[in-house]
Coordinates of C-alpha atoms and ligand atoms in Angstrom, one line a residue:
M28 CA 147.8 90.0 122.1
G29 CA 149.4 88.9 125.4
A30 CA 150.9 92.4 126.1
G31 CA 147.6 94.0 125.2
I32 CA 145.7 91.8 127.7
L33 CA 148.4 92.5 130.4
Y34 CA 148.3 96.2 129.9
H35 CA 144.5 96.5 129.9
L36 CA 144.0 94.2 132.9
A37 CA 146.6 96.3 134.8
L38 CA 144.7 99.5 133.8
E39 CA 141.5 97.8 135.3
G40 CA 143.4 97.4 138.5
W41 CA 144.5 93.7 138.1
T42 CA 148.2 93.9 139.0
D43 CA 148.8 90.4 140.4
I44 CA 149.3 89.2 136.8
V45 CA 152.1 87.8 134.8
L46 CA 152.8 87.5 131.0
I47 CA 154.9 84.5 130.2
E48 CA 157.0 84.6 127.0
K49 CA 159.3 81.7 125.9
G50 CA 161.6 84.0 123.9
E51 CA 161.7 87.8 123.7
L52 CA 158.5 89.8 123.4
T53 CA 157.2 90.0 119.8
S54 CA 159.4 87.0 118.7
G55 CA 156.4 85.1 117.3
S56 CA 154.4 86.8 114.6
T57 CA 154.3 90.3 115.9
W58 CA 157.9 91.4 115.1
H59 CA 157.3 91.1 111.4
A60 CA 153.8 92.4 111.0
A61 CA 153.3 95.3 108.6
G62 CA 151.6 97.2 111.3
Q63 CA 148.6 98.4 109.4
C64 CA 145.5 99.4 111.4
P65 CA 142.5 99.7 109.1
H66 CA 138.9 100.3 110.1
F67 CA 137.1 98.7 107.2
N68 CA 135.4 95.6 108.5
S69 CA 132.0 93.9 108.3
S70 CA 131.8 92.9 112.0
L71 CA 130.7 95.6 114.4
N72 CA 132.6 94.1 117.3
M73 CA 135.8 93.9 115.3
T74 CA 135.3 97.5 114.0
R75 CA 135.1 98.7 117.6
V76 CA 138.4 96.9 118.3
H77 CA 139.9 98.7 115.3
V78 CA 138.5 102.1 116.4
Y79 CA 139.9 101.6 119.9
G80 CA 143.4 100.6 118.5
T81 CA 143.6 103.7 116.3
E82 CA 142.6 105.9 119.2
L83 CA 145.0 104.3 121.6
Y84 CA 148.2 104.1 119.5
P85 CA 148.6 107.9 118.9
K86 CA 148.6 108.4 122.6
L87 CA 150.4 105.3 123.8
E88 CA 153.8 107.0 124.0
A89 CA 152.3 109.6 126.4
L90 CA 150.7 106.9 128.4
T91 CA 153.7 104.6 128.7
G92 CA 156.8 106.5 127.8
H93 CA 157.7 104.3 124.8
A94 CA 157.5 105.7 121.2
V95 CA 155.4 103.6 118.8
S96 CA 155.9 105.3 115.4
W97 CA 152.2 105.9 114.7
H98 CA 151.7 107.0 111.1
G99 CA 148.2 108.4 110.7
C100 CA 148.3 108.5 107.0
G101 CA 144.7 107.3 106.4
G102 CA 143.6 104.5 104.1
I103 CA 141.5 103.9 101.0
R104 CA 139.8 100.5 100.2
L105 CA 139.2 100.3 96.5
A106 CA 136.0 98.8 94.9
C107 CA 136.1 97.7 91.3
N108 CA 132.7 96.0 90.8
D109 CA 129.1 96.4 92.0
E110 CA 129.5 93.8 94.7
E111 CA 132.5 95.6 96.2
V112 CA 130.6 98.9 96.0
N113 CA 127.7 97.4 97.9
W114 CA 130.1 96.1 100.5
C115 CA 131.5 99.7 100.9
K116 CA 127.9 100.9 101.4
Q117 CA 127.3 98.3 104.1
V118 CA 130.5 99.1 105.9
Y119 CA 129.7 102.8 105.6
G120 CA 126.6 102.1 107.7
L121 CA 128.7 100.3 110.3
S122 CA 131.1 103.3 110.4
K123 CA 128.2 105.4 111.7
L124 CA 127.4 102.9 114.4
A125 CA 131.0 102.4 115.4
G126 CA 131.7 106.1 115.3
Y127 CA 134.6 106.6 112.9
E128 CA 134.8 109.0 110.0
A129 CA 134.5 107.4 106.5
H130 CA 133.7 108.7 103.0
I131 CA 132.9 107.0 99.8
I132 CA 134.9 108.8 97.1
G133 CA 135.2 108.6 93.4
P134 CA 138.3 107.9 91.2
D135 CA 139.2 111.6 90.8
E136 CA 139.3 112.1 94.5
I137 CA 141.4 108.9 94.9
R138 CA 143.9 110.3 92.4
N139 CA 144.0 113.6 94.3
L140 CA 145.0 111.7 97.5
H141 CA 147.2 109.2 95.7
P142 CA 148.6 110.7 92.5
F143 CA 150.5 107.6 91.6
L144 CA 147.6 105.1 91.4
E145 CA 146.0 103.9 88.2
V146 CA 142.3 104.3 88.8
G147 CA 140.9 103.1 85.4
N148 CA 138.9 100.1 86.7
I149 CA 138.0 101.7 90.1
K150 CA 134.3 102.5 90.8
V151 CA 134.7 104.0 94.3
G152 CA 137.1 104.1 97.2
F153 CA 136.2 103.9 100.9
L154 CA 138.3 106.6 102.6
T155 CA 139.1 106.3 106.3
I156 CA 141.2 109.2 107.5
T157 CA 142.0 107.7 110.9
D158 CA 143.6 104.6 109.5
G159 CA 147.3 104.3 109.9
H160 CA 150.2 102.0 110.7
V161 CA 152.4 101.6 113.7
A162 CA 155.6 99.7 114.7
P163 CA 154.2 96.4 116.1
A164 CA 157.2 95.7 118.2
D165 CA 157.1 99.1 119.8
V166 CA 153.4 98.8 120.6
T167 CA 154.1 95.6 122.3
I168 CA 157.0 96.9 124.3
A169 CA 155.0 100.1 125.2
M170 CA 152.1 98.1 126.6
A171 CA 154.4 95.7 128.5
M172 CA 156.2 98.7 130.0
G173 CA 152.9 100.4 130.8
A174 CA 151.7 97.2 132.5
R175 CA 154.9 96.8 134.5
N176 CA 154.7 100.4 135.6
L177 CA 151.3 99.5 137.1
G178 CA 152.7 96.5 138.9
A179 CA 152.3 93.6 136.4
E180 CA 155.1 91.2 135.7
V181 CA 156.7 90.0 132.5
L182 CA 158.7 86.7 132.5
R183 CA 160.8 86.4 129.3
R184 CA 162.7 83.3 128.3
T185 CA 160.3 81.2 130.2
R186 CA 158.3 78.5 128.4
V187 CA 155.0 77.2 129.6
V188 CA 155.1 73.4 129.3
D189 CA 151.7 72.4 130.7
V190 CA 148.5 73.8 132.2
K191 CA 146.3 71.8 134.5
L192 CA 143.1 72.4 136.5
L193 CA 143.6 71.7 140.2
P194 CA 140.9 70.3 142.5
S195 CA 140.7 73.8 144.1
G196 CA 139.5 75.2 140.8
E197 CA 142.7 77.1 140.3
W198 CA 145.1 76.5 137.4
R199 CA 148.7 75.2 137.7
V200 CA 150.8 76.7 134.9
S201 CA 154.0 74.7 134.7
T202 CA 157.0 76.3 133.1
N203 CA 160.7 75.3 132.6
E204 CA 161.4 77.7 135.5
G205 CA 158.8 76.3 138.0
N206 CA 155.1 76.4 138.6
I207 CA 152.6 79.2 139.0
V208 CA 149.2 78.6 140.6
C209 CA 146.6 81.2 139.5
E210 CA 142.9 81.9 139.3
H211 CA 142.8 82.8 135.6
V212 CA 144.7 81.6 132.5
V213 CA 144.7 83.4 129.2
N214 CA 145.9 81.5 126.1
A215 CA 147.6 84.2 124.0
A216 CA 150.1 81.8 122.5
G217 CA 149.8 82.9 118.9
S218 CA 150.9 80.2 116.4
Y219 CA 151.1 77.8 119.3
C220 CA 147.7 78.5 120.7
N221 CA 146.2 75.2 119.5
V222 CA 149.1 73.2 121.0
V223 CA 148.7 75.0 124.3
G224 CA 144.9 74.4 124.1
T225 CA 145.4 70.6 123.9
W226 CA 146.9 70.6 127.5
T227 CA 143.4 71.5 128.9
G228 CA 141.4 69.6 126.3
H229 CA 140.5 72.7 124.2
K230 CA 140.5 72.3 120.4
V231 CA 141.5 75.8 119.2
P232 CA 140.4 76.1 115.5
I233 CA 143.3 78.0 113.9
A234 CA 145.6 77.5 110.8
N235 CA 149.0 79.2 110.5
I236 CA 148.8 80.6 107.0
L237 CA 151.9 81.9 105.2
H238 CA 151.8 85.6 104.3
H239 CA 154.4 87.7 102.5
Y240 CA 155.0 91.3 101.9
V241 CA 157.8 92.9 99.9
I242 CA 159.5 96.3 100.3
T243 CA 161.2 98.2 97.5
E244 CA 164.2 100.5 97.6
P245 CA 163.3 104.2 98.2
V246 CA 161.6 105.8 95.3
K247 CA 162.5 109.4 94.1
E248 CA 158.9 110.5 93.8
L249 CA 158.1 109.4 97.4
I250 CA 161.4 110.9 98.8
E251 CA 160.3 114.2 97.3
R252 CA 156.7 114.1 98.7
E253 CA 156.1 115.8 102.0
Q254 CA 152.9 114.0 102.9
E255 CA 152.7 110.2 103.4
L256 CA 150.4 108.4 100.9
P257 CA 147.3 106.7 102.3
V258 CA 147.4 102.9 102.7
I259 CA 145.7 101.3 99.7
R260 CA 143.7 98.1 99.9
D261 CA 143.1 96.8 96.4
P262 CA 140.8 93.8 95.9
W263 CA 141.8 93.6 92.2
S264 CA 145.5 92.8 93.1
H265 CA 144.4 91.3 96.5
A266 CA 147.0 93.4 98.2
Y267 CA 147.7 96.3 100.5
L268 CA 150.1 98.9 99.1
R269 CA 151.7 101.6 101.2
E270 CA 154.7 103.8 101.6
E271 CA 157.5 102.5 103.9
V272 CA 160.5 104.8 104.5
S273 CA 160.0 106.3 101.0
G274 CA 159.9 102.8 99.5
I275 CA 156.8 100.8 98.6
L276 CA 155.5 98.0 100.7
V277 CA 153.1 95.5 99.0
G278 CA 151.5 92.6 100.7
P279 CA 149.3 90.3 98.7
Y280 CA 146.8 88.0 100.3
E281 CA 146.9 84.8 98.2
T282 CA 143.5 83.4 97.3
K283 CA 143.4 79.8 96.0
T284 CA 147.1 79.3 96.5
A285 CA 147.3 80.1 100.2
H286 CA 149.4 77.6 102.1
V287 CA 149.7 76.6 105.8
C288 CA 153.2 76.9 107.3
W289 CA 155.2 74.0 108.5
D290 CA 153.0 71.5 106.6
G291 CA 150.3 72.2 109.1
N292 CA 152.4 71.3 112.1
P293 CA 153.0 73.8 115.0
P294 CA 156.3 75.7 114.8
A295 CA 159.2 74.2 116.8
W296 CA 159.5 75.5 120.3
D297 CA 162.8 77.2 119.5
F298 CA 161.4 79.0 116.5
E299 CA 162.0 82.7 117.4
S300 CA 162.1 85.9 115.4
E301 CA 162.6 83.9 112.2
L302 CA 161.1 84.2 108.8
V303 CA 159.2 81.3 107.3
A304 CA 160.9 80.3 104.0
P305 CA 159.3 82.6 101.3
E306 CA 157.4 81.0 98.4
L307 CA 157.6 83.8 95.9
D308 CA 156.6 82.0 92.7
R309 CA 153.0 82.0 93.8
L310 CA 153.0 85.8 94.4
G311 CA 153.8 86.6 90.8
P312 CA 150.2 87.3 89.5
F313 CA 149.4 89.4 92.6
L314 CA 152.6 91.5 92.3
E315 CA 152.0 92.0 88.6
R316 CA 148.6 93.5 89.2
A317 CA 150.0 95.6 92.1
A318 CA 152.5 97.0 89.6
E319 CA 149.8 97.8 87.2
R320 CA 147.8 99.6 90.0
F321 CA 150.9 101.4 91.3
P322 CA 153.4 101.7 88.4
L323 CA 156.2 103.1 90.6
F324 CA 156.2 99.8 92.4
G325 CA 156.9 97.9 89.1
Q326 CA 159.8 100.2 88.4
A327 CA 161.5 100.0 91.8
G328 CA 164.0 97.4 92.9
L329 CA 163.0 95.0 95.7
K330 CA 164.9 95.5 99.0
S331 CA 163.4 92.8 101.2
V332 CA 160.8 90.0 101.4
I333 CA 159.1 89.3 104.7
S334 CA 157.3 86.0 105.1
G335 CA 155.6 84.7 108.2
A336 CA 152.7 82.9 109.8
I337 CA 149.4 84.5 110.5
T338 CA 146.9 82.6 112.6
H339 CA 143.5 82.4 111.0
T340 CA 140.2 81.1 112.4
P341 CA 137.5 79.7 110.2
D342 CA 135.5 83.0 110.2
G343 CA 138.5 85.3 110.3
I344 CA 137.6 86.8 113.6
Y345 CA 139.9 86.2 116.5
L346 CA 139.0 84.2 119.6
S347 CA 138.7 86.4 122.7
G348 CA 136.7 85.5 125.8
P349 CA 136.0 82.6 128.1
A350 CA 136.7 79.1 126.7
P351 CA 134.0 76.4 127.1
G352 CA 134.6 74.0 130.0
P353 CA 136.0 74.9 133.4
R354 CA 135.8 78.5 134.5
N355 CA 138.5 81.1 134.2
Y356 CA 140.3 79.7 131.1
W357 CA 140.3 82.5 128.5
M358 CA 141.3 82.6 124.8
H359 CA 143.0 85.7 123.3
C360 CA 144.4 84.2 120.1
G361 CA 143.7 83.4 116.5
A362 CA 144.2 87.0 115.4
S363 CA 144.8 87.6 111.7
V364 CA 145.0 91.4 112.3
G365 CA 146.4 91.3 115.8
I366 CA 148.0 94.7 115.7
Ligands
LIG408 C1 154.1 89.1 107.2 C2 153.0 89.5 108.2 C3 152.4 90.8 108.0 C4 151.4 91.1 108.9 N1 150.8 92.4 108.8 C5 149.8 92.8 109.7 C6 149.3 94.1 109.7 O1 149.6 94.9 108.9 N2 148.3 94.4 110.6 C7 147.9 93.5 111.6 O2 147.0 93.8 112.4 N3 148.4 92.3 111.6 C8 149.4 91.9 110.7 N4 149.9 90.6 110.8 C9 149.3 89.7 111.7 C10 149.9 89.9 113.1 O3 151.3 89.7 113.1 C11 149.3 88.9 114.1 O4 147.9 89.0 114.0 C12 149.7 89.2 115.5 O5 151.1 89.5 115.6 C13 149.3 88.1 116.4 O6 149.8 88.4 117.7 P1 149.8 87.3 118.8 O7 150.2 87.9 120.1 O8 148.5 86.5 118.8 O9 150.9 86.2 118.3 P2 152.5 86.3 118.5 O10 153.1 87.6 118.2 O11 153.0 85.1 117.7 O12 152.7 86.1 120.1 C14 152.5 84.8 120.7 C15 153.7 84.7 121.7 O13 153.4 83.6 122.5 C16 154.7 83.0 122.8 N5 154.5 81.6 123.2 C17 153.8 80.6 122.5 N6 153.7 79.5 123.2 C18 154.4 79.7 124.4 C19 154.7 78.9 125.5 N7 154.3 77.7 125.6 N8 155.3 79.5 126.6 C20 155.7 80.8 126.5 N9 155.5 81.6 125.4 C21 154.8 81.1 124.4 C22 155.5 83.1 121.5 O14 156.9 83.0 121.7 C23 155.0 84.4 120.9 O15 155.9 85.5 121.2 C24 151.0 90.2 109.9 C25 151.6 89.0 110.1 C26 152.6 88.7 109.2 C27 153.3 87.3 109.4

């Protein structure tokens, strides 16, 4: 989120700007994101963000010189009951307003696009051919490089320790390497955004929720396929299911069992590129359903488990824009789908 702001401000001609990162870029949540970029969303503004992202990423390498591994494999959100079908219809209307291509398709067409899926309880699927996934770390590096090429600055291994409003109306950002006085401050501190907010009296409403995904060993049927499968979003197993280097990646969103990380405390300041300890027992029921939906997943051996914090706001939409109170303090945080 910080690299995105830096890049886009630089594109707008703001080059006297600096991104401050306490570790290495992406070392918070971004390095281990699954990188999916779906369009399906009930908020028109969020949909526009998604449309913009999926248009930007395929050309980001040409714009910045850094490859980002964009996979434009498309995506299908499944609907298994009437309520979900109605939701698809509502989002289909939004797709027309936001200007992306979507189709509501039946089980046979879903099987044509994804021959390994069990479609017995599926009523329809919401197909978005411009969905895809991308390497989150490379996107971040690309945007930071693009911004630097335009004159912006990136300070790594520099920790912000305080932010204070000066009588002049400017902000003093104190770091372990010295102070910076500036006109505008953007809080893009990810899992720490609520701590950083307290320094200026802002209560930032986020919770760091633990999320896992698992990746299997490569699967013969996927090695032999030429075309990548679309990303599946399945409300029945509460999971996304996709191909990852000929293996299968499954990420369940826990429902009633979802937990906050670190007992609700902020991460330690030296937490960097680490996984949060996985809590796999709770994932069992979701993974079992994922295996029923995509039987090849049930037959493959697990290769890795990724588990980390995702910032969530109460309404699931990230905070972006001017914060209440003194002028020129901005939020750009609380993203649950920050890629
Ligand atoms: C397992 C998993 C899978 C996910 N899959 C997806 C997905 O498929 N698609 C998707 O869109 N999203 C996904 N997400 C969510 C995504 O990772 C986040 O929404 C996104 O990375 C948030 O970006 P951010 O910049 O807000 O936070 P971060 O990446 O955490 O960046 C914040 C940065 O601020 C730095 N920082 C904080 N405080 C200070 C300070 N005081 N001084 C200096 N630096 C500081 C941190 O070091 C950190 O690098 C996933 C997340 C997880 C954990």
